[in-house]
XYZ file of C-alpha atoms in Angstrom:
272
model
C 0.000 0.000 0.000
C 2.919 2.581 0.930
C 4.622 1.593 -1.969
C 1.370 2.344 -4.520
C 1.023 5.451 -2.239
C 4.435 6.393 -3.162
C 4.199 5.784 -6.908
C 0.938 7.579 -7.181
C 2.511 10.683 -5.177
C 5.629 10.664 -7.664
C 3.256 10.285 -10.720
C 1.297 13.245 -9.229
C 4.135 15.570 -9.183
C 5.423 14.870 -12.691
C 2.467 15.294 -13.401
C 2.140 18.765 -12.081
C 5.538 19.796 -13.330
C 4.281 18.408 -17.157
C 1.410 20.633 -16.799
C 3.080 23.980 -15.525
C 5.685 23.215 -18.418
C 2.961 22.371 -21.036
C 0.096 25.429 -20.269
C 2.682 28.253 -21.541
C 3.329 26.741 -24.772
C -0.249 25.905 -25.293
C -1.249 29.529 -24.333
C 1.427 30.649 -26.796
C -0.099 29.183 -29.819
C -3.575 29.724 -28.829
C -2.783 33.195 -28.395
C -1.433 33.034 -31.997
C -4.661 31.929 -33.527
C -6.614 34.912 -32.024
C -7.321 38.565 -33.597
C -5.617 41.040 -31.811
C -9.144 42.622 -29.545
C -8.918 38.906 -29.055
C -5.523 38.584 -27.342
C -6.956 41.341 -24.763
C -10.264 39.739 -23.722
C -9.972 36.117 -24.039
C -8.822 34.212 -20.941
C -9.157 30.538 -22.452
C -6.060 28.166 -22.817
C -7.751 26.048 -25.688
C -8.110 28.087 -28.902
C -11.440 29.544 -29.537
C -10.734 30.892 -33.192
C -8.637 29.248 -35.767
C -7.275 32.386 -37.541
C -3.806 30.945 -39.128
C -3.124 33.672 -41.380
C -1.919 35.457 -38.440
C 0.963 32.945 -39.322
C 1.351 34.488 -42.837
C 1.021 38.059 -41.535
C 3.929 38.063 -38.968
C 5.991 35.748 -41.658
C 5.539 38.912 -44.048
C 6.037 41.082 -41.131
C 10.250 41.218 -41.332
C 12.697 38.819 -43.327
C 11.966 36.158 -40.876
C 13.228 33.916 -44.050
C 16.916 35.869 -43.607
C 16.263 36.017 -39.727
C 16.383 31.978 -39.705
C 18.771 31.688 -42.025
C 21.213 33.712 -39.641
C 20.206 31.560 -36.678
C 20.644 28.641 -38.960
C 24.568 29.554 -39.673
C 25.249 30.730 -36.073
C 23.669 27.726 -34.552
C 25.565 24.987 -37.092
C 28.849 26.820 -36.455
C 28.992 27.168 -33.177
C 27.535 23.253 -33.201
C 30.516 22.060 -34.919
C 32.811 24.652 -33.087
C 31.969 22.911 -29.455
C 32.337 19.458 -30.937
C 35.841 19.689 -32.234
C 37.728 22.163 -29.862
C 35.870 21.075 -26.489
C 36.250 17.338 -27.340
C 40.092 17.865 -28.003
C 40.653 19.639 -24.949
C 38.102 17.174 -23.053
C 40.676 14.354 -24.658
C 43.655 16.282 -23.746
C 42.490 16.927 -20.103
C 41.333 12.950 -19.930
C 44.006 11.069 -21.083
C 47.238 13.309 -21.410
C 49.820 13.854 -18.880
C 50.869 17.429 -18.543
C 51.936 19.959 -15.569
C 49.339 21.084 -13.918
C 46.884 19.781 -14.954
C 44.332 19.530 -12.548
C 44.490 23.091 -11.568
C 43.761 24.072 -15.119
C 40.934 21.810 -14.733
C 39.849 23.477 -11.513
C 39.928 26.575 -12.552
C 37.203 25.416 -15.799
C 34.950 24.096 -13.463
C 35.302 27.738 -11.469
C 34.827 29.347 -14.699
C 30.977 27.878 -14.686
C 30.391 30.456 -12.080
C 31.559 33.327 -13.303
C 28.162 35.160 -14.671
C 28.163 35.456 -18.567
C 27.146 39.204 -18.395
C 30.892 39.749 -16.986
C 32.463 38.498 -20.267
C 29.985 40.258 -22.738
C 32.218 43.614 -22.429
C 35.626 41.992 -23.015
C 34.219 39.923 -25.610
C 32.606 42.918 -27.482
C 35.548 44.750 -27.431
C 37.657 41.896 -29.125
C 35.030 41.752 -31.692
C 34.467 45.162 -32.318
C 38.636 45.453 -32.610
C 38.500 42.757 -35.203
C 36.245 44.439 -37.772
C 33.616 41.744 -36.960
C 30.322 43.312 -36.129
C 27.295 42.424 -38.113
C 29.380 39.491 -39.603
C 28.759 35.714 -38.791
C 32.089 35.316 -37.457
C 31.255 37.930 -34.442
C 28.085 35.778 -33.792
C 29.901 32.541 -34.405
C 33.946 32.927 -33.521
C 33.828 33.755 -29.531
C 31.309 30.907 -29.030
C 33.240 28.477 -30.531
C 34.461 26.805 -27.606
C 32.325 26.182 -24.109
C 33.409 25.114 -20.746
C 30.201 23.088 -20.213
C 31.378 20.929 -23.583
C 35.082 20.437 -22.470
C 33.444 19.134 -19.053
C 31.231 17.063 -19.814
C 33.544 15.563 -22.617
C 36.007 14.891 -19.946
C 33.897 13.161 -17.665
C 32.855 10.854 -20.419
C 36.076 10.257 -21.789
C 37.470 9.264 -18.125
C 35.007 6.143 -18.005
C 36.424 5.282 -21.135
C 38.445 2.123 -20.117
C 42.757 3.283 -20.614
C 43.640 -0.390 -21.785
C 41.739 0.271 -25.095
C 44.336 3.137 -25.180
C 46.915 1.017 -24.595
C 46.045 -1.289 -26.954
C 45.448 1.474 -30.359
C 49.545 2.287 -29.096
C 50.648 -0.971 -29.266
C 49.182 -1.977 -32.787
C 51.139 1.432 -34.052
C 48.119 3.962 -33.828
C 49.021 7.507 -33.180
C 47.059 9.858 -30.874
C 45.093 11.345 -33.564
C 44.147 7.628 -34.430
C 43.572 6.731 -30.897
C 41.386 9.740 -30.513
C 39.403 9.606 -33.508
C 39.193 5.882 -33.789
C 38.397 4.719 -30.010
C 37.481 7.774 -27.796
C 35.114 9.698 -30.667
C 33.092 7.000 -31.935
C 33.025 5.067 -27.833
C 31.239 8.798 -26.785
C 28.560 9.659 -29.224
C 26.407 9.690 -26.724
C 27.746 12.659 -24.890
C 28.508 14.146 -27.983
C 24.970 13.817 -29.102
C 23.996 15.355 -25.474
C 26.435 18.319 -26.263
C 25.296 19.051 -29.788
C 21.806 18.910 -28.183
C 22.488 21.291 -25.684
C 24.851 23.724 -27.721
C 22.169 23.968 -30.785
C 19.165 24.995 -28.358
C 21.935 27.541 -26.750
C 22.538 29.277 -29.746
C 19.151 29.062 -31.317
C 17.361 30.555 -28.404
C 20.407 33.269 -27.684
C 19.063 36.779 -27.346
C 22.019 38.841 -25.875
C 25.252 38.320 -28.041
C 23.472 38.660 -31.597
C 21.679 41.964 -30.338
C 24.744 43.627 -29.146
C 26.804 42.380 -32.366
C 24.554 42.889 -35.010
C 23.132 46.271 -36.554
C 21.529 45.339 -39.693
C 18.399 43.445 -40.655
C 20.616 41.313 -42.757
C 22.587 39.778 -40.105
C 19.612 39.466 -37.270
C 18.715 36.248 -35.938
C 15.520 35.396 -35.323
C 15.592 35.912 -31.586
C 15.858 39.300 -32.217
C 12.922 39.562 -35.217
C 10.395 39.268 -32.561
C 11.312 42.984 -31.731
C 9.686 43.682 -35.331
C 5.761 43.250 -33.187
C 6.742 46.087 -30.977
C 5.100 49.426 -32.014
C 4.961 52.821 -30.904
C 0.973 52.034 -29.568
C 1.716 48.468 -28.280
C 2.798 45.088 -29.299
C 0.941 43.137 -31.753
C 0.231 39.779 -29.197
C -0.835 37.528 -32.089
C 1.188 38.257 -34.619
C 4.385 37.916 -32.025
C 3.038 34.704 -30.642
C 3.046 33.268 -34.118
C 6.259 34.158 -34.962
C 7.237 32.601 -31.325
C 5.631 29.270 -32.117
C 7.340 29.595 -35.717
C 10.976 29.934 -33.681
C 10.330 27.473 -31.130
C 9.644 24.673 -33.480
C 13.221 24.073 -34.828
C 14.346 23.728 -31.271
C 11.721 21.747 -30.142
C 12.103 19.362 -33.530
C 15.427 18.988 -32.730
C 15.144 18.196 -28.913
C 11.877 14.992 -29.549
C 14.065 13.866 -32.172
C 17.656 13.753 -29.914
C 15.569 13.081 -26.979
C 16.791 9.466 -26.343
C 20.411 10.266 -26.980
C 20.111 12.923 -24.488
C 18.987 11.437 -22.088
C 21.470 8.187 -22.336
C 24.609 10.817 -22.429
C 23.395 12.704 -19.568
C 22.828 9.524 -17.371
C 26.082 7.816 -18.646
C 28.513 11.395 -17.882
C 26.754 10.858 -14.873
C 27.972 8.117 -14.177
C 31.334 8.670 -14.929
C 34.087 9.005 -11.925
């Protein structure tokens, strides 16, 4: 009895959490489907009109086309950015010996707590030096390596048994071989988890593309919801419908990577 007591109280809050997680998004694209004296007066979570050419409207509203292709680059580059340079340094902090080491390692983990807003002045400076603003490589370049990757890499590649290691050196493989041979194709799991996590970073960044980018050109889509702000209000359906239309690639991507998520989070969990 205590145990069905204790399964039905643990159902009970997921099932809570599901719900306070699931009502925004629903309210979201219900308030998309609604006329704008609509958006004001209705308090109903379900839709109660079915207007989708509010979809078309706030398409046609700015160059979302442009917008997502911009989020498109800077989310692929800085993709492939974290899963070359943090797996190398994950590798090199895993398996190579090298003075201090673990200090450099401790002071990565104590960079996780240093507050991103502390960097963004530095790091504009350095772009703005470079010629780079409004250009992919300001939205792309600083990102391309994250502490967060070159962690969780490590972990993973520590519960990677050494002896296979040992035994790519003795049949005359190289490091690079070891590395790409063994260690990459052992850990696609965490890879998977930090491609995951990297692409619904940069898709969903707000701060960094607004400060580096002047020009509708070169605006992500983050910041084309500004385009529903006017001088008498904001347009609620039209910017909910362009919301649900830049939620969806993220969303795609996360039901589709779910499982592989979840197994390279609960296996770098695991690790030592």
């Amino acid at each position: 009895m205590n145990r069905r007591a204790a399964t039905f109280g643990r159902h009970a809050v997921l099932l809570v959490g599901a719900v306070a997680v699931v009502v925004p998004f629903l309210w979201m694209f219900t308030t998309s489907l609604q006329t704008r004296a609509e958006t004001y007066t209705s308090t109903s979570v379900l839709p109660t009109s079915w207007h989708w050419e509010n979809y078309a409207h706030a398409w046609a509203a700015a160059p979302f086309g442009r917008y997502y292709l911009n989020s498109l680059v800077m989310a692929v580059g800085i993709v492939a950015g974290h899963l070359v340079l943090d797996a190398l340094a994950a590798y090199a902090f895993a398996r190579l010996r090298f003075p201090l080491r673990d200090q450099l390692f401790v002071v990565l983990l104590a960079m996780l707590l240093v507050p991103t807003f502390v960097t963004v002045i530095p790091a504009y400076s350095l772009v703005a030096g470079f010629g780079w603003i409004d250009t992919y490589a300001g939205l792309i370049v600083p990102r391309l390596a994250d502490v967060f990757g070159i962690i969780l890499l490590r972990q993973y590649f520590a519960g990677i048994p050494q002896e296979l290691d040992d035994a790519a050196r003795i049949d005359g493989c190289s490091r690079a071989g070891t590395f790409f041979r063994i260690m990459v194709p052992l850990s696609m799991p965490a890879f998977a988890t930090l491609a995951i996590f990297s692409f619904l970073f940069a898709w969903n960044d707000f701060l960094w593309p607004l400060l580096v980018t002047n020009s509708d050109e070169m605006r992500t889509v983050q910041i084309g919801m500004a385009s529903f702000e006017g001088r008498y209000g904001t347009t609620w359906n039209y910017l909910m419908a362009g919301t649900v239309m830049a939620t969806v690639p993220a969303i795609a991507v996360f039901m589709v990577f779910q499982r592989l998520l979840v197994r390279g989070i609960a296996m770098t969990g695991l690790k030592d």
